[in-house]
Amino acid sequence: MIAKNIIKISLYILVFSFFGFHNSQAQLSLSVSTDQEYNSNPFSSPTPSESVISSYNLGLEYEPNNWGFGYYNNYSQFLSIPVRNYYWHQLGTWFASDNSMLGIYYEQRINKEDYSYYDYSSFDFYFKQKFSLSGFHFLFNSSLAYSSYRELTDLNNFLFTTSIRSAKSFETKTTLIGGVVFNYKTYSNAGSILSGTFGRGRNSSLTQTVDRSTSHFNIYGRIAQSLTSTTGLAVQYTNRNILSGLAKDASSLGVTYGDESQFFDDPISYEGYTYQIQLTQILPFEATLRGSYFYNSKNYPSQGIYLNADDYDDVTKREDSQQIFYLSLSKMIKLSKNANTSLSISLDYQIINNESNSFWYKYDTNKTSVNIKFQF
């Protein structure tokens, strides 16, 4: 029912935009898209449950002069597991000049009753600034977010993030990119988290005492090289370190899909490194073929391991090694001379293999999806 309502609203706004804002096309933009996906293991579990997942998305932006407003929503429908269907939406506003942007957005996720403990809302204030120095182009980002969970109040937190990224291109068609990211997360409610009856290790009763805050530091470097006029190669290395405190251990709360990963694989909850290689090929008719391989090594200093489905060892710490292969074929078709109206189609395939010394984190996933997006 929600999916049908989203489609109806999308069509209504589409018609309204053509007839009501015909003379303001530079200020108003609308995107309507759908993802149709087959996933062999959408919740990254050692006991997988496959499903076809249909997602319906709507985005609306209005930008008069330097001020902007946007509203975006998504409804995800799991055909084999309808109890996991959820709705997500986001509302934002921003002020932008040629080199800077200041904004705020609010987002919310609403699940069905059986999984209402995944419900959350979040406010995020952010600032971006571009500048150049000695031939390098820099991008500075800073944000402060507050996230609250309707039932899992121990997870309520403030997250401060600041980063700087630099890039420089050379006549050899080589581009060097590097950056650093600092995260500081503090929890509103210090103390313990109870695993209860809704998570991995469902029959266990685990209490985990945690620190109130965690600071985390990432550094990365990327080299991109044009091999021919239609072929590009890029390699990247990322290193992650926890500087202080122990990350919040919510790993016992349950299986993960999409935004739920913040409960079980929070980016600032682990240390380690990532290697990435990406090959891009421009095909005839301006189609793009892109293949990527990732290797992730992760150590979780705040998490013990599950010896089996129920027994938990809090002495031995969790260690994962993950391999990801991703292949994408995409094509954008311009439907107007100025490209404000377009149709984008992509076919995507992904394989994930996650090895772990903890029972609930050994899994394999295969995903095939088709995305169709109209931009007006």
Coordinates of N, CA, C and O in Angstrom, one line a residue, residues 20-195:
G20 N 2.8 23.2 -13.6 CA 2.9 24.3 -12.6 C 4.2 25.0 -12.6 O 4.3 26.2 -12.2
F21 N 5.3 24.3 -13.0 CA 6.6 24.9 -12.9 C 7.3 24.9 -14.3 O 8.5 24.7 -14.3
H22 N 6.6 25.0 -15.3 CA 7.2 24.9 -16.6 C 8.2 26.0 -16.9 O 9.2 25.7 -17.6
N23 N 8.1 27.1 -16.2 CA 9.0 28.2 -16.4 C 10.1 28.2 -15.4 O 10.9 29.1 -15.3
S24 N 10.1 27.2 -14.5 CA 11.1 27.2 -13.4 C 11.9 25.9 -13.4 O 12.3 25.4 -12.3
Q25 N 12.2 25.4 -14.5 CA 12.8 24.1 -14.6 C 14.2 24.1 -14.0 O 14.8 23.1 -13.5
A26 N 14.9 25.3 -14.1 CA 16.2 25.4 -13.5 C 16.2 25.3 -12.0 O 17.2 25.1 -11.4
Q27 N 15.1 25.6 -11.4 CA 15.0 25.6 -9.9 C 14.4 24.4 -9.3 O 14.7 24.0 -8.2
L28 N 13.6 23.7 -10.1 CA 12.9 22.5 -9.5 C 13.4 21.2 -10.2 O 13.5 21.2 -11.5
S29 N 13.8 20.2 -9.5 CA 14.2 18.9 -10.1 C 13.5 17.8 -9.4 O 13.3 17.9 -8.1
L30 N 13.1 16.8 -10.1 CA 12.4 15.6 -9.6 C 13.1 14.4 -10.1 O 13.4 14.3 -11.3
S31 N 13.3 13.4 -9.2 CA 13.8 12.1 -9.6 C 12.9 11.0 -9.1 O 12.4 11.1 -7.9
V32 N 12.5 10.1 -9.9 CA 11.7 8.9 -9.6 C 12.5 7.7 -10.0 O 12.9 7.6 -11.2
S33 N 12.7 6.7 -9.1 CA 13.5 5.6 -9.4 C 13.0 4.3 -8.8 O 12.3 4.4 -7.8
T34 N 13.4 3.2 -9.3 CA 13.1 1.9 -8.7 C 14.3 1.0 -8.8 O 15.0 1.0 -9.8
D35 N 14.5 0.2 -7.8 CA 15.5 -0.9 -7.7 C 14.8 -2.2 -7.6 O 14.0 -2.4 -6.7
Q36 N 15.1 -3.1 -8.5 CA 14.6 -4.5 -8.4 C 15.8 -5.4 -8.2 O 16.6 -5.5 -9.1
E37 N 15.8 -6.0 -7.1 CA 17.0 -6.7 -6.6 C 16.7 -8.2 -6.2 O 15.7 -8.4 -5.5
Y38 N 17.6 -9.1 -6.6 CA 17.6 -10.4 -6.0 C 18.8 -10.5 -5.1 O 19.9 -10.2 -5.5
N39 N 18.6 -10.9 -3.8 CA 19.6 -11.0 -2.9 C 19.6 -12.3 -2.2 O 18.6 -12.7 -1.6
S40 N 20.7 -13.1 -2.3 CA 20.7 -14.4 -1.7 C 20.8 -14.4 -0.2 O 20.5 -15.4 0.5
N41 N 21.2 -13.3 0.4 CA 21.4 -13.2 1.9 C 21.3 -11.7 2.3 O 22.3 -11.1 2.7
P42 N 20.1 -11.1 2.2 CA 20.0 -9.7 2.5 C 20.4 -9.2 3.9 O 20.7 -8.0 4.1
F43 N 20.4 -10.1 4.9 CA 20.7 -9.8 6.2 C 22.0 -10.3 6.7 O 22.2 -10.4 7.9
S44 N 22.9 -10.7 5.8 CA 24.3 -11.0 6.1 C 24.3 -12.1 7.2 O 25.0 -11.9 8.2
S45 N 23.6 -13.2 7.1 CA 23.5 -14.2 8.1 C 24.2 -15.5 7.7 O 24.2 -15.8 6.5
P46 N 24.7 -16.3 8.6 CA 25.2 -17.6 8.3 C 24.1 -18.6 7.9 O 24.4 -19.6 7.4
T47 N 22.9 -18.2 8.2 CA 21.7 -19.0 7.8 C 20.8 -18.1 6.9 O 19.9 -17.5 7.4
P48 N 21.2 -18.0 5.6 CA 20.6 -17.0 4.8 C 19.1 -17.3 4.4 O 18.6 -18.4 4.4
S49 N 18.4 -16.2 4.2 CA 17.0 -16.2 3.7 C 17.0 -15.3 2.4 O 17.1 -14.1 2.6
E50 N 16.9 -15.9 1.3 CA 16.9 -15.1 0.0 C 15.6 -14.4 -0.2 O 14.5 -14.8 0.4
S51 N 15.7 -13.3 -1.0 CA 14.5 -12.5 -1.2 C 14.7 -11.6 -2.5 O 15.8 -11.2 -2.7
V52 N 13.6 -11.4 -3.1 CA 13.6 -10.3 -4.1 C 13.2 -9.1 -3.4 O 12.2 -9.1 -2.6
I53 N 13.9 -8.0 -3.6 CA 13.6 -6.7 -2.9 C 13.3 -5.6 -3.9 O 14.1 -5.4 -4.8
S54 N 12.1 -5.0 -3.7 CA 11.7 -3.9 -4.6 C 11.8 -2.6 -3.8 O 11.1 -2.5 -2.8
S55 N 12.5 -1.7 -4.3 CA 12.6 -0.4 -3.7 C 12.1 0.7 -4.6 O 12.3 0.7 -5.8
Y56 N 11.3 1.7 -4.0 CA 10.7 2.8 -4.8 C 11.2 4.1 -4.2 O 11.1 4.3 -3.0
N57 N 11.7 5.0 -5.0 CA 12.4 6.2 -4.5 C 11.9 7.4 -5.2 O 11.6 7.4 -6.4
L58 N 11.8 8.5 -4.4 CA 11.3 9.8 -4.9 C 12.2 10.8 -4.3 O 12.5 10.8 -3.1
G59 N 12.7 11.7 -5.2 CA 13.5 12.9 -4.7 C 13.0 14.1 -5.3 O 12.8 14.2 -6.5
L60 N 12.9 15.2 -4.5 CA 12.4 16.5 -5.0 C 13.3 17.5 -4.5 O 13.5 17.6 -3.3
E61 N 13.9 18.4 -5.3 CA 14.7 19.5 -4.9 C 14.3 20.8 -5.6 O 13.9 20.8 -6.7
Y62 N 14.3 21.9 -4.8 CA 13.9 23.2 -5.3 C 15.0 24.1 -4.8 O 15.4 24.3 -3.7
E63 N 15.6 24.8 -5.8 CA 16.8 25.7 -5.6 C 16.6 27.1 -6.2 O 17.1 27.3 -7.3
P64 N 16.0 28.0 -5.5 CA 15.9 29.4 -6.0 C 17.2 30.1 -5.5 O 17.5 30.2 -4.3
N65 N 18.0 30.6 -6.4 CA 19.2 31.3 -6.1 C 20.2 30.4 -5.3 O 20.4 29.3 -5.7
N66 N 20.7 30.9 -4.2 CA 21.7 30.1 -3.4 C 21.1 29.2 -2.3 O 21.8 28.6 -1.6
W67 N 19.8 29.3 -2.2 CA 19.1 28.5 -1.2 C 18.5 27.2 -1.8 O 18.0 27.3 -2.9
G68 N 18.5 26.1 -1.1 CA 17.9 24.9 -1.6 C 17.1 24.2 -0.6 O 17.3 24.3 0.7
F69 N 16.1 23.4 -1.1 CA 15.3 22.5 -0.2 C 15.1 21.2 -0.9 O 15.0 21.1 -2.2
G70 N 15.1 20.1 -0.1 CA 15.0 18.8 -0.7 C 14.2 17.8 0.1 O 14.2 17.9 1.4
Y71 N 13.5 17.0 -0.5 CA 12.7 15.9 0.2 C 13.0 14.6 -0.6 O 12.8 14.6 -1.8
Y72 N 13.3 13.5 0.1 CA 13.6 12.2 -0.5 C 12.9 11.1 0.3 O 12.9 11.2 1.6
N73 N 12.4 10.1 -0.3 CA 11.9 9.0 0.4 C 12.1 7.7 -0.3 O 12.4 7.7 -1.5
N74 N 11.9 6.6 0.4 CA 12.2 5.3 -0.1 C 11.3 4.3 0.6 O 11.1 4.4 1.8
Y75 N 10.7 3.4 -0.1 CA 10.0 2.2 0.5 C 10.6 1.0 -0.1 O 10.7 0.8 -1.3
S76 N 11.1 0.1 0.8 CA 11.7 -1.2 0.5 C 10.8 -2.3 0.9 O 10.4 -2.4 2.0
Q77 N 10.6 -3.2 -0.1 CA 9.6 -4.3 0.0 C 10.4 -5.6 -0.2 O 10.9 -5.9 -1.3
F78 N 10.3 -6.5 0.8 CA 11.0 -7.8 0.8 C 9.9 -8.8 0.4 O 9.1 -9.1 1.3
L79 N 9.9 -9.3 -0.8 CA 8.8 -10.1 -1.2 C 8.7 -11.4 -0.5 O 7.6 -11.9 -0.2
S80 N 9.8 -12.0 -0.1 CA 9.8 -13.3 0.7 C 9.7 -13.1 2.2 O 9.4 -14.0 2.9
I81 N 10.0 -11.9 2.6 CA 10.0 -11.6 4.1 C 9.3 -10.3 4.3 O 9.9 -9.3 4.7
P82 N 8.0 -10.2 4.1 CA 7.3 -8.9 4.1 C 7.4 -8.3 5.5 O 7.2 -7.0 5.6
V83 N 7.6 -9.0 6.6 CA 7.7 -8.4 7.9 C 8.9 -7.4 8.0 O 8.9 -6.6 8.9
R84 N 9.8 -7.5 7.1 CA 11.0 -6.7 7.1 C 10.8 -5.4 6.2 O 11.8 -4.6 6.1
N85 N 9.7 -5.2 5.6 CA 9.5 -4.0 4.8 C 9.7 -2.8 5.7 O 9.3 -2.8 6.9
Y86 N 10.2 -1.7 5.1 CA 10.4 -0.5 5.9 C 10.3 0.8 5.0 O 10.4 0.7 3.7
Y87 N 10.0 1.9 5.6 CA 9.9 3.2 4.9 C 11.0 4.1 5.5 O 11.2 4.2 6.7
W88 N 11.6 4.9 4.6 CA 12.6 5.9 5.0 C 12.4 7.2 4.3 O 12.0 7.2 3.1
H89 N 12.5 8.3 5.0 CA 12.4 9.6 4.3 C 13.4 10.6 4.9 O 13.8 10.5 6.1
Q90 N 13.7 11.7 4.2 CA 14.6 12.7 4.6 C 14.2 14.0 4.1 O 13.8 14.2 2.9
L91 N 14.3 15.0 4.9 CA 14.0 16.4 4.6 C 15.2 17.3 4.9 O 15.8 17.2 6.0
G92 N 15.6 18.1 3.9 CA 16.8 18.9 4.1 C 16.7 20.3 3.5 O 15.9 20.6 2.6
T93 N 17.5 21.2 4.0 CA 17.6 22.6 3.4 C 19.1 23.0 3.5 O 19.8 22.6 4.4
W94 N 19.5 23.9 2.6 CA 20.9 24.2 2.6 C 21.1 25.6 1.9 O 20.2 26.1 1.2
F95 N 22.2 26.2 2.2 CA 22.6 27.5 1.6 C 23.9 27.2 0.9 O 24.9 26.7 1.6
A96 N 24.1 27.6 -0.3 CA 25.3 27.3 -1.0 C 25.8 28.4 -1.9 O 25.0 29.2 -2.4
S97 N 27.1 28.6 -1.9 CA 27.8 29.6 -2.8 C 28.7 28.8 -3.7 O 28.6 27.6 -3.8
D98 N 29.5 29.5 -4.4 CA 30.4 28.8 -5.4 C 31.3 27.8 -4.7 O 31.6 26.7 -5.3
N99 N 31.8 28.1 -3.5 CA 32.8 27.2 -2.9 C 32.4 26.7 -1.5 O 33.2 26.0 -0.8
S100 N 31.2 27.0 -1.0 CA 30.8 26.5 0.3 C 29.3 26.1 0.4 O 28.5 26.5 -0.5
M101 N 29.0 25.3 1.4 CA 27.6 24.9 1.6 C 27.4 24.7 3.1 O 28.2 24.1 3.8
L102 N 26.3 25.2 3.6 CA 25.9 25.0 5.0 C 24.4 24.5 5.0 O 23.6 25.0 4.3
G103 N 24.2 23.4 5.7 CA 22.8 22.8 5.6 C 22.5 22.0 6.8 O 23.3 21.7 7.8
I104 N 21.2 21.5 6.8 CA 20.7 20.7 7.9 C 19.7 19.7 7.2 O 19.0 20.1 6.3
Y105 N 19.7 18.5 7.7 CA 18.6 17.6 7.3 C 18.1 16.7 8.4 O 18.8 16.5 9.4
Y106 N 16.9 16.2 8.2 CA 16.3 15.3 9.2 C 15.9 14.1 8.5 O 15.3 14.2 7.3
E107 N 16.2 12.9 9.0 CA 15.7 11.7 8.4 C 15.1 10.7 9.4 O 15.4 10.8 10.6
Q108 N 14.3 9.8 8.9 CA 13.6 8.9 9.8 C 13.3 7.6 9.1 O 13.1 7.6 7.9
R109 N 13.4 6.5 9.9 CA 13.1 5.2 9.3 C 12.0 4.6 10.1 O 12.0 4.6 11.4
I110 N 11.0 4.0 9.4 CA 9.8 3.4 10.1 C 9.7 2.0 9.6 O 9.6 1.7 8.4
N111 N 9.7 1.0 10.5 CA 9.6 -0.4 10.2 C 8.2 -0.9 10.6 O 7.5 -0.3 11.3
K112 N 8.0 -2.1 10.2 CA 6.8 -2.8 10.7 C 6.9 -3.2 12.2 O 8.0 -3.2 12.7
E113 N 5.8 -3.5 12.8 CA 5.7 -3.6 14.3 C 6.7 -4.6 14.8 O 7.4 -4.3 15.8
D114 N 6.9 -5.7 14.2 CA 7.8 -6.8 14.7 C 9.3 -6.3 14.7 O 10.1 -6.9 15.4
Y115 N 9.6 -5.3 13.9 CA 11.0 -4.8 13.8 C 11.0 -3.3 14.1 O 11.9 -2.6 13.6
S116 N 10.2 -2.9 15.0 CA 10.1 -1.5 15.3 C 11.3 -1.0 16.1 O 11.6 0.2 16.1
Y117 N 12.1 -1.9 16.6 CA 13.3 -1.5 17.4 C 14.4 -1.0 16.4 O 15.4 -0.4 16.8
Y118 N 14.2 -1.1 15.1 CA 15.1 -0.5 14.1 C 14.7 1.0 13.8 O 15.4 1.7 13.1
D119 N 13.5 1.4 14.3 CA 13.1 2.8 14.1 C 14.1 3.8 14.6 O 14.5 3.6 15.8
Y120 N 14.4 4.8 13.9 CA 15.3 5.8 14.4 C 15.0 7.2 13.7 O 14.3 7.2 12.6
S121 N 15.4 8.2 14.2 CA 15.4 9.5 13.6 C 16.7 10.2 13.8 O 17.4 9.9 14.8
S122 N 17.1 11.2 12.9 CA 18.4 11.8 13.0 C 18.3 13.2 12.5 O 17.7 13.5 11.5
F123 N 19.0 14.1 13.2 CA 19.3 15.5 12.7 C 20.8 15.6 12.4 O 21.6 15.1 13.2
D124 N 21.1 16.2 11.3 CA 22.5 16.4 10.9 C 22.7 17.8 10.4 O 22.1 18.3 9.5
F125 N 23.7 18.5 11.1 CA 24.1 19.8 10.6 C 25.5 19.7 9.9 O 26.3 19.0 10.4
Y126 N 25.7 20.3 8.8 CA 26.9 20.1 8.0 C 27.4 21.4 7.4 O 26.6 22.3 7.1
F127 N 28.7 21.4 7.1 CA 29.4 22.5 6.4 C 30.4 21.9 5.5 O 31.2 21.0 5.8
K128 N 30.5 22.5 4.3 CA 31.5 22.1 3.3 C 32.2 23.3 2.7 O 31.5 24.3 2.5
Q129 N 33.5 23.2 2.5 CA 34.2 24.3 1.9 C 35.3 23.8 0.9 O 36.0 22.9 1.3
K130 N 35.3 24.4 -0.3 CA 36.3 24.0 -1.3 C 37.3 25.2 -1.4 O 36.9 26.3 -1.3
F131 N 38.6 24.8 -1.6 CA 39.6 25.8 -1.8 C 40.8 25.1 -2.5 O 40.9 23.9 -2.6
S132 N 41.7 26.0 -3.0 CA 42.8 25.5 -3.8 C 44.1 26.1 -3.2 O 44.1 27.2 -2.7
L133 N 45.2 25.3 -3.2 CA 46.5 25.7 -2.7 C 47.6 25.0 -3.4 O 47.6 23.7 -3.4
S134 N 48.5 25.7 -4.0 CA 49.7 25.1 -4.7 C 49.3 24.1 -5.7 O 50.0 23.0 -5.8
G135 N 48.2 24.3 -6.4 CA 47.8 23.3 -7.4 C 47.0 22.1 -6.9 O 46.5 21.3 -7.7
F136 N 46.8 22.1 -5.6 CA 45.9 21.0 -5.0 C 44.5 21.6 -4.8 O 44.4 22.7 -4.4
H137 N 43.6 20.8 -5.0 CA 42.2 21.1 -4.8 C 41.7 20.4 -3.5 O 41.8 19.2 -3.4
F138 N 41.2 21.2 -2.6 CA 40.8 20.7 -1.2 C 39.3 20.8 -1.0 O 38.7 21.7 -1.5
L139 N 38.8 19.8 -0.3 CA 37.4 19.8 0.2 C 37.4 19.5 1.7 O 37.8 18.5 2.1
F140 N 36.9 20.5 2.4 CA 36.7 20.3 3.9 C 35.3 20.1 4.2 O 34.4 20.8 3.7
N141 N 35.0 19.1 5.1 CA 33.7 18.7 5.5 C 33.7 18.6 7.0 O 34.6 18.1 7.6
S142 N 32.6 19.1 7.6 CA 32.4 19.0 9.0 C 30.9 18.8 9.3 O 30.1 19.5 8.6
S143 N 30.5 17.9 10.2 CA 29.1 17.7 10.5 C 28.9 17.3 12.0 O 29.8 16.7 12.6
L144 N 27.8 17.6 12.5 CA 27.4 17.2 13.8 C 26.0 16.6 13.7 O 25.0 17.2 13.3
A145 N 25.8 15.3 14.1 CA 24.5 14.6 14.0 C 24.1 14.1 15.3 O 24.9 13.7 16.2
Y146 N 22.8 14.1 15.5 CA 22.2 13.4 16.7 C 21.2 12.4 16.2 O 20.3 12.7 15.4
S147 N 21.4 11.1 16.6 CA 20.5 10.0 16.3 C 19.9 9.5 17.5 O 20.5 9.3 18.5
S148 N 18.6 9.2 17.4 CA 17.8 8.6 18.5 C 17.0 7.5 18.0 O 16.5 7.4 16.9
Y149 N 16.9 6.4 18.9 CA 16.2 5.2 18.6 C 15.0 5.0 19.5 O 15.2 5.2 20.8
R150 N 13.9 4.8 18.9 CA 12.6 4.8 19.7 C 12.7 3.8 20.9 O 12.2 4.1 22.0
E151 N 13.2 2.6 20.6 CA 13.3 1.6 21.7 C 14.7 1.3 22.2 O 14.8 1.0 23.4
L152 N 15.7 1.4 21.4 CA 17.0 1.1 21.8 C 17.7 2.4 22.2 O 18.6 2.9 21.6
T153 N 17.2 2.9 23.3 CA 17.7 4.3 23.7 C 19.2 4.3 24.1 O 19.8 5.4 24.2
D154 N 19.7 3.1 24.5 CA 21.2 3.1 24.8 C 22.0 3.5 23.6 O 23.2 3.8 23.7
L155 N 21.4 3.4 22.4 CA 22.2 3.7 21.2 C 22.1 5.2 20.8 O 22.7 5.7 19.8
N156 N 21.3 6.0 21.5 CA 21.2 7.4 21.2 C 22.5 8.1 21.3 O 23.3 7.9 22.3
N157 N 22.9 8.9 20.3 CA 24.3 9.4 20.3 C 24.4 10.6 19.5 O 23.6 11.0 18.6
F158 N 25.5 11.4 19.8 CA 26.0 12.5 19.0 C 27.2 12.0 18.2 O 28.1 11.3 18.8
L159 N 27.3 12.4 16.9 CA 28.5 12.0 16.1 C 29.0 13.3 15.5 O 28.3 13.9 14.7
F160 N 30.3 13.6 15.8 CA 31.0 14.7 15.2 C 32.0 14.2 14.2 O 32.8 13.3 14.5
T161 N 31.9 14.6 12.9 CA 32.8 14.2 11.9 C 33.4 15.4 11.2 O 32.8 16.3 10.9
T162 N 34.8 15.3 11.0 CA 35.4 16.3 10.2 C 36.4 15.7 9.3 O 37.1 14.7 9.7
S163 N 36.6 16.1 8.1 CA 37.5 15.5 7.1 C 38.0 16.6 6.2 O 37.4 17.6 6.0
I164 N 39.1 16.2 5.5 CA 39.7 17.0 4.5 C 40.2 16.1 3.4 O 40.8 15.1 3.7
R165 N 39.9 16.5 2.2 CA 40.2 15.7 1.0 C 41.0 16.6 0.0 O 40.6 17.7 -0.2
S166 N 42.1 16.0 -0.6 CA 42.8 16.8 -1.6 C 43.0 16.0 -2.8 O 43.0 14.8 -2.8
A167 N 43.1 16.7 -3.9 CA 43.3 16.1 -5.2 C 44.1 16.9 -6.1 O 44.1 18.2 -6.1
K168 N 45.0 16.3 -6.9 CA 45.8 17.0 -7.9 C 46.0 16.1 -9.1 O 46.2 14.9 -9.1
S169 N 45.8 16.7 -10.3 CA 45.9 16.0 -11.6 C 47.1 16.5 -12.3 O 47.6 17.6 -12.1
F170 N 47.7 15.6 -13.1 CA 48.9 15.8 -13.8 C 48.7 15.6 -15.3 O 47.7 15.0 -15.8
E171 N 49.7 16.1 -16.1 CA 49.6 16.0 -17.6 C 49.6 14.6 -18.1 O 49.2 14.3 -19.2
T172 N 50.1 13.7 -17.2 CA 50.2 12.3 -17.6 C 48.8 11.6 -17.4 O 48.7 10.4 -17.5
K173 N 47.8 12.4 -17.2 CA 46.4 11.9 -16.9 C 46.4 11.0 -15.7 O 45.6 10.1 -15.6
T174 N 47.2 11.4 -14.7 CA 47.2 10.8 -13.4 C 46.6 11.7 -12.4 O 46.9 12.9 -12.4
T175 N 45.8 11.2 -11.5 CA 45.2 12.0 -10.4 C 45.5 11.4 -9.1 O 45.3 10.2 -8.9
L176 N 46.0 12.2 -8.2 CA 46.3 11.7 -6.8 C 45.2 12.3 -5.9 O 45.0 13.5 -5.9
I177 N 44.7 11.4 -5.1 CA 43.6 11.8 -4.1 C 44.0 11.3 -2.8 O 44.4 10.1 -2.6
G178 N 43.9 12.1 -1.7 CA 44.1 11.6 -0.4 C 43.3 12.4 0.6 O 42.8 13.5 0.3
G179 N 43.1 11.8 1.8 CA 42.3 12.5 2.8 C 42.4 11.9 4.2 O 43.0 10.8 4.3
V180 N 41.9 12.6 5.1 CA 41.9 12.1 6.5 C 40.5 12.4 7.0 O 39.8 13.4 6.6
V181 N 40.0 11.5 7.9 CA 38.6 11.6 8.5 C 38.8 11.4 10.0 O 39.4 10.4 10.4
F182 N 38.2 12.3 10.8 CA 38.2 12.1 12.2 C 36.7 12.0 12.7 O 35.9 12.9 12.3
N183 N 36.4 11.0 13.5 CA 35.0 10.8 14.0 C 35.1 10.8 15.6 O 36.0 10.2 16.2
Y184 N 34.1 11.5 16.2 CA 34.0 11.4 17.6 C 32.5 11.1 17.9 O 31.7 11.9 17.6
K185 N 32.3 10.0 18.6 CA 30.9 9.6 18.9 C 30.7 9.5 20.4 O 31.6 8.9 21.1
T186 N 29.7 10.2 21.0 CA 29.4 10.1 22.4 C 28.0 9.7 22.6 O 27.1 10.1 21.9
Y187 N 27.7 8.8 23.5 CA 26.4 8.2 23.7 C 25.7 8.9 24.9 O 26.2 9.2 25.9
S188 N 24.4 9.2 24.6 CA 23.6 9.9 25.6 C 23.4 9.1 26.9 O 23.4 9.6 28.0
N189 N 23.3 7.8 26.8 CA 23.1 6.9 27.9 C 24.2 5.9 28.0 O 24.3 5.0 27.3
A190 N 25.2 6.2 28.9 CA 26.3 5.2 29.2 C 25.7 4.1 30.0 O 24.7 4.1 30.6
G191 N 26.5 3.0 30.0 CA 26.0 1.8 30.8 C 26.1 0.5 30.0 O 27.1 0.2 29.5
S192 N 25.0 -0.2 29.9 CA 25.0 -1.5 29.3 C 23.9 -1.7 28.3 O 22.9 -1.0 28.3
I193 N 24.1 -2.6 27.4 CA 23.2 -3.0 26.4 C 22.8 -4.5 26.6 O 23.7 -5.3 26.8
L194 N 21.5 -4.7 26.6 CA 21.0 -6.1 26.8 C 20.7 -6.7 25.4 O 19.9 -6.0 24.6
S195 N 21.1 -7.9 25.1 CA 20.9 -8.4 23.8 C 19.4 -8.8 23.6 O 18.9 -8.8 22.5

